[in-house]
CSV table of C-alpha atoms in Angstrom, one decimal:
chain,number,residue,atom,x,y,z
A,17,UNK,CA,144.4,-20.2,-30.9
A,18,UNK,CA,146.7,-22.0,-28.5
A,19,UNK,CA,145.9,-22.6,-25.1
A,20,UNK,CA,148.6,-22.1,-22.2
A,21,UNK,CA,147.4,-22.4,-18.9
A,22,UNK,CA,148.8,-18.6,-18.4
A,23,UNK,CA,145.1,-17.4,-20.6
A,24,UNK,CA,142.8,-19.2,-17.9
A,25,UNK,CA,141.6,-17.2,-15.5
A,26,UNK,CA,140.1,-20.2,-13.2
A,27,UNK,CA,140.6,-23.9,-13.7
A,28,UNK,CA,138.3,-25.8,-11.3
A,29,UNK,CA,138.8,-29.5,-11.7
A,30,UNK,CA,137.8,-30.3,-8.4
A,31,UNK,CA,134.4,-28.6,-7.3
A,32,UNK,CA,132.9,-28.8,-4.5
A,33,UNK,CA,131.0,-31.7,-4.1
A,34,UNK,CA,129.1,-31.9,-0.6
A,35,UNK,CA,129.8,-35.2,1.0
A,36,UNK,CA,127.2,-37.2,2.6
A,37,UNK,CA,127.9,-37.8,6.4
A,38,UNK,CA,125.3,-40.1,7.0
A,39,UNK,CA,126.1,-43.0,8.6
A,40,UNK,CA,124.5,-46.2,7.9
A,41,UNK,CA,125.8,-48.6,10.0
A,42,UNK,CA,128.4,-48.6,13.5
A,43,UNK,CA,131.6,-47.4,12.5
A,44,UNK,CA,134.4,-50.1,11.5
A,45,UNK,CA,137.7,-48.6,11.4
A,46,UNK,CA,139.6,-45.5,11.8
A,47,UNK,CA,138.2,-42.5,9.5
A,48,UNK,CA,140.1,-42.0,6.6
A,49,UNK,CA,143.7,-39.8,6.9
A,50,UNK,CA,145.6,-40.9,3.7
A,51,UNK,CA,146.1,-38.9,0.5
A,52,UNK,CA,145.7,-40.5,-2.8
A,53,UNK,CA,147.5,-39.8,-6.1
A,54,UNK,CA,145.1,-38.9,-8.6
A,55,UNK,CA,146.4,-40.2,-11.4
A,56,UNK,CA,145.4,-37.5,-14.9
A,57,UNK,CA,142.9,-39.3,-17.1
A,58,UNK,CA,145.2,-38.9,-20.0
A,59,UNK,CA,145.3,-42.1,-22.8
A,60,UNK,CA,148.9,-41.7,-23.2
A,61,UNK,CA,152.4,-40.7,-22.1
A,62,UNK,CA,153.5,-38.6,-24.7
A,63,UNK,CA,153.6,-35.2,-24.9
A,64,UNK,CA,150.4,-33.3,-25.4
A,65,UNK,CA,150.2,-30.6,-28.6
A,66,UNK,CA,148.0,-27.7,-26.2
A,67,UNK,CA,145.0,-27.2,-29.4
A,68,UNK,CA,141.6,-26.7,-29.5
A,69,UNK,CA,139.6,-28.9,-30.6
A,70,UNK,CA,137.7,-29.7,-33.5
A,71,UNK,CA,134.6,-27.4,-33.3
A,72,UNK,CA,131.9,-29.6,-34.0
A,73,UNK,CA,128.7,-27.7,-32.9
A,74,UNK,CA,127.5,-24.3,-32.0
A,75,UNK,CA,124.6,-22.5,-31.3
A,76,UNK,CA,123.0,-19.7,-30.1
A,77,UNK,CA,121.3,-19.7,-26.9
A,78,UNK,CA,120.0,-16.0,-24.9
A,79,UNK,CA,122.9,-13.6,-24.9
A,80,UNK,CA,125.4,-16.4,-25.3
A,81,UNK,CA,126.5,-19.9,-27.2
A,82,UNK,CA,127.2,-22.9,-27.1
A,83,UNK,CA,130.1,-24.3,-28.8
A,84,UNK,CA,130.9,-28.9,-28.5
A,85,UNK,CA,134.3,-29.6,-29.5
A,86,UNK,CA,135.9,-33.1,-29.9
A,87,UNK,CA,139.4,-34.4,-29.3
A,88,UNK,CA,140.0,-30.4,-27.2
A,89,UNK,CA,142.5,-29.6,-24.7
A,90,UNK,CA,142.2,-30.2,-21.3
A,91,UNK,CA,144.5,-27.9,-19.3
A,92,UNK,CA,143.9,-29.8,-15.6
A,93,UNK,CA,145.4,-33.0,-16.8
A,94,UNK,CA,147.0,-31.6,-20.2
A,95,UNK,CA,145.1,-33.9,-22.6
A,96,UNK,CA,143.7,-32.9,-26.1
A,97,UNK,CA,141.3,-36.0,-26.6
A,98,UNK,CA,138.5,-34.6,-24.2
A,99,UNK,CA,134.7,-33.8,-25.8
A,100,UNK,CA,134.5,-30.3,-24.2
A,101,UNK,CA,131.0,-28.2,-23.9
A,102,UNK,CA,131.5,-24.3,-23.6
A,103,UNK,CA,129.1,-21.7,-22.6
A,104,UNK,CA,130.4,-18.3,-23.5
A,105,UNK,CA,128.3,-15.5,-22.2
A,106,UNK,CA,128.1,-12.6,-20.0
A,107,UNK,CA,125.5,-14.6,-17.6
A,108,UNK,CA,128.0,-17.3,-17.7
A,109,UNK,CA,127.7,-16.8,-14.1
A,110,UNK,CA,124.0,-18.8,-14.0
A,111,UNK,CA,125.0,-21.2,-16.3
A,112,UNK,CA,125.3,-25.0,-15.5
A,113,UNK,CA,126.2,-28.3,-17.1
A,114,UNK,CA,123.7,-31.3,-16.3
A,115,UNK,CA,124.3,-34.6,-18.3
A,116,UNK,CA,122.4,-37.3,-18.5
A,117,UNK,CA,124.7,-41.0,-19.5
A,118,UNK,CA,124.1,-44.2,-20.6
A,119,UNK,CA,126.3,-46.8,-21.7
A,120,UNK,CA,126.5,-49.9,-23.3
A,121,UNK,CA,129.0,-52.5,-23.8
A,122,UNK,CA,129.0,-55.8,-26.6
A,123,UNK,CA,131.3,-58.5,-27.8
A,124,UNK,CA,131.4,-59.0,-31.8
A,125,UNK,CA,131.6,-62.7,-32.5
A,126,UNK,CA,132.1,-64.1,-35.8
A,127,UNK,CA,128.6,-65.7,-37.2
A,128,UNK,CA,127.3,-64.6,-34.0
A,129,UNK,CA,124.7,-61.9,-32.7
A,130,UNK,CA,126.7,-59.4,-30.0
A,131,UNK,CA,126.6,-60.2,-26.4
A,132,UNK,CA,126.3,-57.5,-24.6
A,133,UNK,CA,127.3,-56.9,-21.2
A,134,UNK,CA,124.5,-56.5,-18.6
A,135,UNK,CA,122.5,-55.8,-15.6
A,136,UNK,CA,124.5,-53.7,-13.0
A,137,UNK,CA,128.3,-52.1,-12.9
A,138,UNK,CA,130.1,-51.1,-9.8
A,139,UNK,CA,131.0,-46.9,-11.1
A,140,UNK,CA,132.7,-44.7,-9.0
A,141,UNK,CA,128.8,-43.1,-8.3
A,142,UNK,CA,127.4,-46.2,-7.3
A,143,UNK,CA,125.8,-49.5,-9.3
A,144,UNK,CA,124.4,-48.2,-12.6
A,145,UNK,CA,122.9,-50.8,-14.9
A,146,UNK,CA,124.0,-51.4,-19.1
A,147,UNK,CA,122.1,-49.9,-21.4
A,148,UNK,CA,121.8,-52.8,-24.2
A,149,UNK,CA,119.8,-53.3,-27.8
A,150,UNK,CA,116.5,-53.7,-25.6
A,151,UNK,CA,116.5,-51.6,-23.1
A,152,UNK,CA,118.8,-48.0,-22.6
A,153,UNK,CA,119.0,-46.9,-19.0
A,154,UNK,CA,119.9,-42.9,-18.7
A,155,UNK,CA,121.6,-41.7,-15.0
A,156,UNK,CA,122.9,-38.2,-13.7
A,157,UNK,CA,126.5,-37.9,-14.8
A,158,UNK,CA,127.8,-36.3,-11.4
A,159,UNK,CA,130.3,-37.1,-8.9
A,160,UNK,CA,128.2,-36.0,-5.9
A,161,UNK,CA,125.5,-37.2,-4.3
A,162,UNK,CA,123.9,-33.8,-4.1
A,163,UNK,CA,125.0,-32.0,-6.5
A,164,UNK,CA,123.8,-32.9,-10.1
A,165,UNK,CA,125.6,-30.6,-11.7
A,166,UNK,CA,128.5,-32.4,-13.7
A,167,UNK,CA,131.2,-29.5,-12.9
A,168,UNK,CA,130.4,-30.4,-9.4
A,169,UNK,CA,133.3,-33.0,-9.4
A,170,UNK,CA,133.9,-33.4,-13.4
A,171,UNK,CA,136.9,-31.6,-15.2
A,172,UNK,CA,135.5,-28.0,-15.8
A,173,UNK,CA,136.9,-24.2,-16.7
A,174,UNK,CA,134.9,-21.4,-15.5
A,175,UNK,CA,135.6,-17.6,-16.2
A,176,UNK,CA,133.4,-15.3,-13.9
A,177,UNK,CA,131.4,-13.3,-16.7
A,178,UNK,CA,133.2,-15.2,-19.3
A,179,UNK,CA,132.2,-18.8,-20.0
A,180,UNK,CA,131.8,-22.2,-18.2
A,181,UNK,CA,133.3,-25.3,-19.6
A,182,UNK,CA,133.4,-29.0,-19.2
A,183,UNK,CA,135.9,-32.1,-20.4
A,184,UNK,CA,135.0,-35.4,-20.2
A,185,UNK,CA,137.1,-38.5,-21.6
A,186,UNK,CA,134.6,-41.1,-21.5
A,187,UNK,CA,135.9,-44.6,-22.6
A,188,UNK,CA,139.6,-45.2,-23.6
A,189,UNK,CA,142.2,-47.0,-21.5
A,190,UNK,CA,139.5,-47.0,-18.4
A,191,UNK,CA,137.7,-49.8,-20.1
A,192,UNK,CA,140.4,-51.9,-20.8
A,193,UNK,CA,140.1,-54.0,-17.9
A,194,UNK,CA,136.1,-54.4,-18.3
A,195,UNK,CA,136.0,-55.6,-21.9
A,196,UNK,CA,138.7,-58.1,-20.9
A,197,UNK,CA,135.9,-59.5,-18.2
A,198,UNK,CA,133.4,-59.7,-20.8
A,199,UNK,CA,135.8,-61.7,-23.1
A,200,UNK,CA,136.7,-64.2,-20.5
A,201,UNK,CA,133.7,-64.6,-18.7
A,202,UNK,CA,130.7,-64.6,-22.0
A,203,UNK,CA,132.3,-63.9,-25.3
A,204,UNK,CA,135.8,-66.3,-25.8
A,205,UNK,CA,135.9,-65.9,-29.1
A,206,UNK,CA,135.4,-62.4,-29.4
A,207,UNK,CA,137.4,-60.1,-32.0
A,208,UNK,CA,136.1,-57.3,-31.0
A,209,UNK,CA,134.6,-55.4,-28.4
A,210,UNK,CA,133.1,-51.9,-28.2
A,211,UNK,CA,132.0,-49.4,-25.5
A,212,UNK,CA,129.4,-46.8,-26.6
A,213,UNK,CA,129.1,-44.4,-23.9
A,214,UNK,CA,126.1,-41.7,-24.8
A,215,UNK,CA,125.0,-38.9,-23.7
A,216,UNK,CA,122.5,-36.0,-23.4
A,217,UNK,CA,124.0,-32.7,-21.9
A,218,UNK,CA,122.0,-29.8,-21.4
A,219,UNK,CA,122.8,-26.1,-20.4
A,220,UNK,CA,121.2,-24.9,-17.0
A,221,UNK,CA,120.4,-21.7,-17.2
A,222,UNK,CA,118.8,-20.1,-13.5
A,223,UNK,CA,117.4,-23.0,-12.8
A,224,UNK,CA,116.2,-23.9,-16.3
A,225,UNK,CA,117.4,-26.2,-19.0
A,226,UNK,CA,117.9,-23.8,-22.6
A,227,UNK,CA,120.3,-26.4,-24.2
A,228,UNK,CA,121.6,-29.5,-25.2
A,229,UNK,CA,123.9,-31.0,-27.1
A,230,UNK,CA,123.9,-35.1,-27.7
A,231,UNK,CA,127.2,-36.7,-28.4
A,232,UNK,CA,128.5,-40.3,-28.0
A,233,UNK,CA,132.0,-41.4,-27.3
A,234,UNK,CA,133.0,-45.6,-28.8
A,235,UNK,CA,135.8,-47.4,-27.6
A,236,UNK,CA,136.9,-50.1,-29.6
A,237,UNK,CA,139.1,-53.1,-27.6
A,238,UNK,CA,141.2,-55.4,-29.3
A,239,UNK,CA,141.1,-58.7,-27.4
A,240,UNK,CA,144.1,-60.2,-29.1
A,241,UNK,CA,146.2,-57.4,-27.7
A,242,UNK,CA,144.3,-56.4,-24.9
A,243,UNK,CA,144.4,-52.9,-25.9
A,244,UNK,CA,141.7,-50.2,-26.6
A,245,UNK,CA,141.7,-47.7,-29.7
A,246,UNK,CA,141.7,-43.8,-29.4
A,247,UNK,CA,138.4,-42.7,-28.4
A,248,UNK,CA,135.8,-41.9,-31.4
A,249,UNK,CA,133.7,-39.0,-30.5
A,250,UNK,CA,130.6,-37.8,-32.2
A,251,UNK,CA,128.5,-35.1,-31.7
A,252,UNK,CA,125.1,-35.8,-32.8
A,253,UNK,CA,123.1,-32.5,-32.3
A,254,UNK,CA,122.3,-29.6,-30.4
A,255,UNK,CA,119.7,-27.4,-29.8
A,256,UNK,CA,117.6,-25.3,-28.1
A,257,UNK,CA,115.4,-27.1,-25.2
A,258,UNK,CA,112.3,-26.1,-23.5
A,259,UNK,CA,112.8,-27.8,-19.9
A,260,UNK,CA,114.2,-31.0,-19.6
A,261,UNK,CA,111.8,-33.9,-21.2
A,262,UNK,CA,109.9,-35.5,-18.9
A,263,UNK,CA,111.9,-38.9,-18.4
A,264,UNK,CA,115.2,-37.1,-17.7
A,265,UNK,CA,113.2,-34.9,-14.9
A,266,UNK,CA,111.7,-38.0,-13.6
A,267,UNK,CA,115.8,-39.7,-13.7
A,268,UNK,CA,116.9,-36.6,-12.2
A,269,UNK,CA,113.9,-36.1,-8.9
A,270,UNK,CA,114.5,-39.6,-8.4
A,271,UNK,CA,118.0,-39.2,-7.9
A,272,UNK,CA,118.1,-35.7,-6.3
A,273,UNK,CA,115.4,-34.9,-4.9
A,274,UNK,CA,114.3,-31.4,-4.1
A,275,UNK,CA,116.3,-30.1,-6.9
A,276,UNK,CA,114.8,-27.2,-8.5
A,277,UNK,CA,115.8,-27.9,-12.2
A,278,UNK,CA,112.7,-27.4,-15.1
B,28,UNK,CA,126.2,-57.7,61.0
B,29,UNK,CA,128.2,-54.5,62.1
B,30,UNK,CA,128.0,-52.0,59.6
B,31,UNK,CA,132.0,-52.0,58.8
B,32,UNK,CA,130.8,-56.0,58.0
B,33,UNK,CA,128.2,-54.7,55.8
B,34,UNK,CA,129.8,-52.1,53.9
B,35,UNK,CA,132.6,-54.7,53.1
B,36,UNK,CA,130.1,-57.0,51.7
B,37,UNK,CA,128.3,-54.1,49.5
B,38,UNK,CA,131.9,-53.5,48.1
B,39,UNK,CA,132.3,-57.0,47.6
B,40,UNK,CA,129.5,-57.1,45.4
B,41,UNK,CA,129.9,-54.0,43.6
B,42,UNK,CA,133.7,-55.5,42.4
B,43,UNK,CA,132.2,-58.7,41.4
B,44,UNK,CA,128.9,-56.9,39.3
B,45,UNK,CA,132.3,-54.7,38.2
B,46,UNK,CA,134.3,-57.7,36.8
B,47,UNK,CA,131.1,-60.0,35.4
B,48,UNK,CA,130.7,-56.4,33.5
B,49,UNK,CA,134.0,-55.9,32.3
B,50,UNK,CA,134.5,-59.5,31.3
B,51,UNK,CA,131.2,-59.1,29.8
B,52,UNK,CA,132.7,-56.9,27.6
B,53,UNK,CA,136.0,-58.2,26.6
B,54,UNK,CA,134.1,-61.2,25.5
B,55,UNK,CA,131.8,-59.2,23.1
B,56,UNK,CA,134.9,-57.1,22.3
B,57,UNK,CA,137.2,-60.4,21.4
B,58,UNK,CA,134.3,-61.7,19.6
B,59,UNK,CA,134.1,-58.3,17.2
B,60,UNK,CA,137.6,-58.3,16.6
B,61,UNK,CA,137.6,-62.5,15.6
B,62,UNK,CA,135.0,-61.3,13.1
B,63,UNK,CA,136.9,-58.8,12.2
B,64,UNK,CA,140.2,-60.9,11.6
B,65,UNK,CA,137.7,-63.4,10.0
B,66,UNK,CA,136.6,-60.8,7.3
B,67,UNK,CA,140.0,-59.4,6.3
B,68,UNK,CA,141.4,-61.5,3.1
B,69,UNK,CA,140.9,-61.6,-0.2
B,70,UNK,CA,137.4,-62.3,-1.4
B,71,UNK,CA,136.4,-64.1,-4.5
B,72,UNK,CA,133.2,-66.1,-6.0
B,73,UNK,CA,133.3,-69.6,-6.1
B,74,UNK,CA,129.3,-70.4,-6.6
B,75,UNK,CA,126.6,-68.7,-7.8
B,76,UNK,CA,122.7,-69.9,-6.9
B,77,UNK,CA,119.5,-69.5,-7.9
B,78,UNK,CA,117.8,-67.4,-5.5
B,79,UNK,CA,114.0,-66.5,-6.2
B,80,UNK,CA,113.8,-64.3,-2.8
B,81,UNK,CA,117.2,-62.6,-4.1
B,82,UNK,CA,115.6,-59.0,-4.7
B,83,UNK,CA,116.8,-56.4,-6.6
B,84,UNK,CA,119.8,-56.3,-8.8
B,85,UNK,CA,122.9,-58.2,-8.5
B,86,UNK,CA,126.4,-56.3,-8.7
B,87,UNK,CA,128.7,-57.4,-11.0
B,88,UNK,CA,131.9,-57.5,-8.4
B,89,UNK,CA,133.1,-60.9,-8.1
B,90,UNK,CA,136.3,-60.2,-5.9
B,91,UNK,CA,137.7,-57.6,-3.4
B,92,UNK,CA,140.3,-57.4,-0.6
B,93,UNK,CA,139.3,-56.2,2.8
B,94,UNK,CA,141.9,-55.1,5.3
B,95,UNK,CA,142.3,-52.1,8.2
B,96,UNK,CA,139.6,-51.6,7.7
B,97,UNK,CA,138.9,-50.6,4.2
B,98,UNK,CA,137.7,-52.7,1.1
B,99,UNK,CA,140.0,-52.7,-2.2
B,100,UNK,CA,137.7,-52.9,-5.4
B,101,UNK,CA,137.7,-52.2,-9.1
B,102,UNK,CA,134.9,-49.3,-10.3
B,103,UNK,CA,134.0,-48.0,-13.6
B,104,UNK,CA,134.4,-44.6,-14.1
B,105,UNK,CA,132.6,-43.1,-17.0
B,106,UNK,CA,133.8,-39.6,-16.9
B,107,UNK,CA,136.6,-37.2,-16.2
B,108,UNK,CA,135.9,-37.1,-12.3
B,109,UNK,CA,138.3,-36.0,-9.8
B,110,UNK,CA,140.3,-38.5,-8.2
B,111,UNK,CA,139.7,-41.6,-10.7
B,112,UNK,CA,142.1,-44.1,-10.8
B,113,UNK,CA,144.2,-45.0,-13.8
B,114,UNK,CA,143.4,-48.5,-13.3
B,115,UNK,CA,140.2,-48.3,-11.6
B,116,UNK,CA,140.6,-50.0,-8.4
B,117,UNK,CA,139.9,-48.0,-5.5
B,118,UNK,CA,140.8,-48.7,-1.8
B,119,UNK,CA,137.3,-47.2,0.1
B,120,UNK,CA,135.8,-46.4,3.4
B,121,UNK,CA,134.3,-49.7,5.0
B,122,UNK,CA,131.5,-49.8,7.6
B,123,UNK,CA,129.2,-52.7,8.9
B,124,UNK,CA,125.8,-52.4,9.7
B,125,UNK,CA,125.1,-55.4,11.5
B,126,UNK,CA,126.1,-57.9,9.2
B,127,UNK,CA,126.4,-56.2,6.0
B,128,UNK,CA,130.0,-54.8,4.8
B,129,UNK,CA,129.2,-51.3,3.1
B,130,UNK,CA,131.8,-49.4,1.1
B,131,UNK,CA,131.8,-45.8,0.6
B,132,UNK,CA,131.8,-44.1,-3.0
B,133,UNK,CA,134.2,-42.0,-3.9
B,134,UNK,CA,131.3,-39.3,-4.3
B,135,UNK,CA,130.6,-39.8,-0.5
B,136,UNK,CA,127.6,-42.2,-0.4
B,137,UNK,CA,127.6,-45.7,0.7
B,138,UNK,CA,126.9,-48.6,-0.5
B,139,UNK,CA,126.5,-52.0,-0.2
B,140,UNK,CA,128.8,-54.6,-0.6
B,141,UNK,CA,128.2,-57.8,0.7
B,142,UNK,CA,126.7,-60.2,3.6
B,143,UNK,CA,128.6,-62.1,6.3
B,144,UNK,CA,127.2,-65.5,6.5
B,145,UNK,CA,128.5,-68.3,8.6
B,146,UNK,CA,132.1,-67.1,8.0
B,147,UNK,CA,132.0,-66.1,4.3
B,148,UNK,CA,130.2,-63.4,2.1
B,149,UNK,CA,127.6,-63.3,0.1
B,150,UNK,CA,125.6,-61.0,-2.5
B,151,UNK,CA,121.6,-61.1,-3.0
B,152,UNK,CA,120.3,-59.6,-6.5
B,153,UNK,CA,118.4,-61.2,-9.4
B,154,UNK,CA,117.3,-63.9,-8.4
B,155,UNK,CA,120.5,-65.2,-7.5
B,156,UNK,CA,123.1,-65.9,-4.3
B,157,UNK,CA,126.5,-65.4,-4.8
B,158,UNK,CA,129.1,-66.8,-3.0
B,159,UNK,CA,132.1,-65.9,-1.9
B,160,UNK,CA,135.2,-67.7,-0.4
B,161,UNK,CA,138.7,-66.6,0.8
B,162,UNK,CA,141.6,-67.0,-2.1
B,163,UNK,CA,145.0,-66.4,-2.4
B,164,UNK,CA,146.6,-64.0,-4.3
B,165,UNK,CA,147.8,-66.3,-7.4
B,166,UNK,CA,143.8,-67.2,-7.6
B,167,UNK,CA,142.2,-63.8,-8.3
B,168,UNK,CA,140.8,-63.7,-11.5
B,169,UNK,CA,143.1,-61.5,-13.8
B,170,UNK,CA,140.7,-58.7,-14.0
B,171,UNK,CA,140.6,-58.0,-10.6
B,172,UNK,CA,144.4,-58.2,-10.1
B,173,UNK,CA,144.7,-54.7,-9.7
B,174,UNK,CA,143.3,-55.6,-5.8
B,175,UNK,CA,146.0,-57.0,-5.1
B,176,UNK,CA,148.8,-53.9,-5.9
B,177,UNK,CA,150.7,-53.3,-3.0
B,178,UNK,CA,150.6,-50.3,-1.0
B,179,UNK,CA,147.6,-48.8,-2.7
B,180,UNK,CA,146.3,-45.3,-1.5
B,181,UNK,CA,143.5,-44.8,0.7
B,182,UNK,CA,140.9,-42.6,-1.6
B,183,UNK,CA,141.3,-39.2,-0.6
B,184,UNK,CA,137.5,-38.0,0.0
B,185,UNK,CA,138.7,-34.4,1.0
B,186,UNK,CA,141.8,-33.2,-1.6
């Protein structure tokens, strides 16, 4: 089946994230009253073929299922290299997306042992540390500060009564610039570096996690031409869930507190 | 004294207290905006110390550009947010809180970014001190060139 964005009923790529008004200090400037470009998280120029994706998990889950597809088509930005996570159901309506990240980053050196890029990164959600051999550090995977919710501000396709979708495009191109850092400044001799972003993502279903599919996404960068390699996606299972596990509620009332998530 | 002499003199006094205020002011006022010329640059470490009482962790930014107000930095992104830039600099929301330059996320929050000491900034984390010093474009460190693009965007919070 081919896409066209004529056969979706509702394409949210922006949701609603709530801003935080707080101030924390005595205002410096003028507020802001510019408009910026966002610029379509695509990996390349060409045309796009609009195709599903390679189905690469599905289960059932209440009256509905889940269905993980790799290298999909994202109609917001037109790109078909997305991981996508679809909840088809006729309480699609209830149904949320909460994923939990972690990342890590390492140089290959010839004869060597990696080196791994560590302690904290400036993300667009704030400072998050590297996950490395010895230690993996799991975070919310939202783009508001209240919201945990990755739809919230993450690429996502929602049909009232229908289904609720995600994209994400984690890796590619966008690390480009950070595995050149980690060349220059620890690994000089370097012929390769790779970017392992992983992740557990777990259907919400009134309140309560039902679901989850893990997957991880590797970026391989080229330091002698600067240049990353198409994302490799893998989806490593899926299942029912009984509540979130412990650590990941603990990650998640630490960072939004108040929540009512089990 | 008559009372038309004693009225003038309360005048008198009242414009004086009225100009020791207002000069008062422009002082504190010029001295705000000399920091605030001070500040404005391009930002980039030159030195990092050990710092035992350096708590918590240290960043990993090691230059940004601050002008009109805003700061120009590069940021990860790890997913398929909305607004993220192609090649992940961002020009942000600044603030101070006393002496401390904070930046605002593209998901609203702020954070911090780094201290004003003695005419320069500075980060704490680790255990260690960095420091930064005012550069020249042809200076910054090729990763963070993308600070330097002209005419960037301010991030739209709102679209």
């Amino acid at each position: 089946m081919k896409l066209s964005p004529n056969n979706l009923k509702e394409n949210t790529h922006s949701g609603n994230a709530e801003r935080e008004s707080e101030e924390k200090g005595s205002a410096f400037l003028a507020p802001p009253q510019f408009s910026l470009t966002a610029a379509p998280a695509g990996n390349g120029d060409g045309p796009v073929q609009m195709k599903e994706g390679d189905k690469t998990h599905e289960g059932k889950v209440g009256s509905g299922t889940v269905t993980a597809r790799e290298n999909d088509y994202d109609p917001s930005d037109k790109t078909n290299n997305n991981f996508s996570l679809d909840y088809s159901g006729a309480d699609s309506d209830d149904a949320h997306w909460l994923q939990f990240v972690n990342f890590t980053m390492y140089a290959e050196v010839p004869g060597g042992d990696p080196i791994y890029y560590t302690g904290d990164i400036a993300t667009t959600s704030g400072k998050k540390p590297f996950s490395t051999d010895k230690v993996t550090n799991w975070s919310v995977d939202s783009a508001s500060t209240s919201n945990p919710y990755y739809e919230s501000g993450g690429s996502n396709q929602r049909e009232p009564k229908k289904s609720t979708k995600i994209f994400d495009m984690p890796g590619g191109t966008s690390i480009e610039a950070f595995a050149a850092y980690l060349v220059s400044s620890k690994a000089p001799k370097a012929t390769k570096v790779r970017f392992i972003a992983a992740f557990d993502t777990y259907l919400v279903q009134k309140d309560a996690a039902t679901y989850h599919v893990t997957w991880k996404a590797t970026t391989d960068y080229d330091p002698a031409t600067k240049k990353s390699a198409a994302i490799d996606y893998d989806t490593t299972s899926g299942g029912a869930a009984k509540g979130l596990p412990k650590d990941f509620k603990d990650i998640l009332d630490k960072s939004y507190p108040g929540n009512k998530i089990k | 004294m008559t009372q038309h002499a004693w009225i003038r003199s309360v005048v008198l006094v009242a414009i004086a207290l009225l100009q020791a205020a207002c000069r008062s002011g422009d002082s504190v006022s010029d001295a705000k905006m000399d920091t605030q010329m001070e500040t404005e640059g391009i930002w980039q470490s030159t030195e990092e110390v050990e710092d035992s009482g350096a708590m918590g962790s240290l960043s990993d930014t090691k230059a940004f550009a601050v002008d009109g107000g805003k700061v120009t930095m590069m940021l990860l992104s790890f997913s398929k947010f909305r607004g993220i830039s192609e090649d992940n600099c961002y020009r942000l929301d600044a603030r101070w809180a006393d002496s401390t330059l904070l930046y605002r996320l593209p998901n609203g929050a702020w954070e911090e970014l780094a201290v004003w000491v003695d005419g320069h900034f500075e980060m704490k984390g680790s255990g260690m001190r960095r420091i930064f010093s005012k550069v020249q474009p042809e200076q910054v460190l090729e990763f963070y060139r993308p600070i330097l693009k002209p005419g960037r965007a301010h991030y739209n919070y709102n679209p």
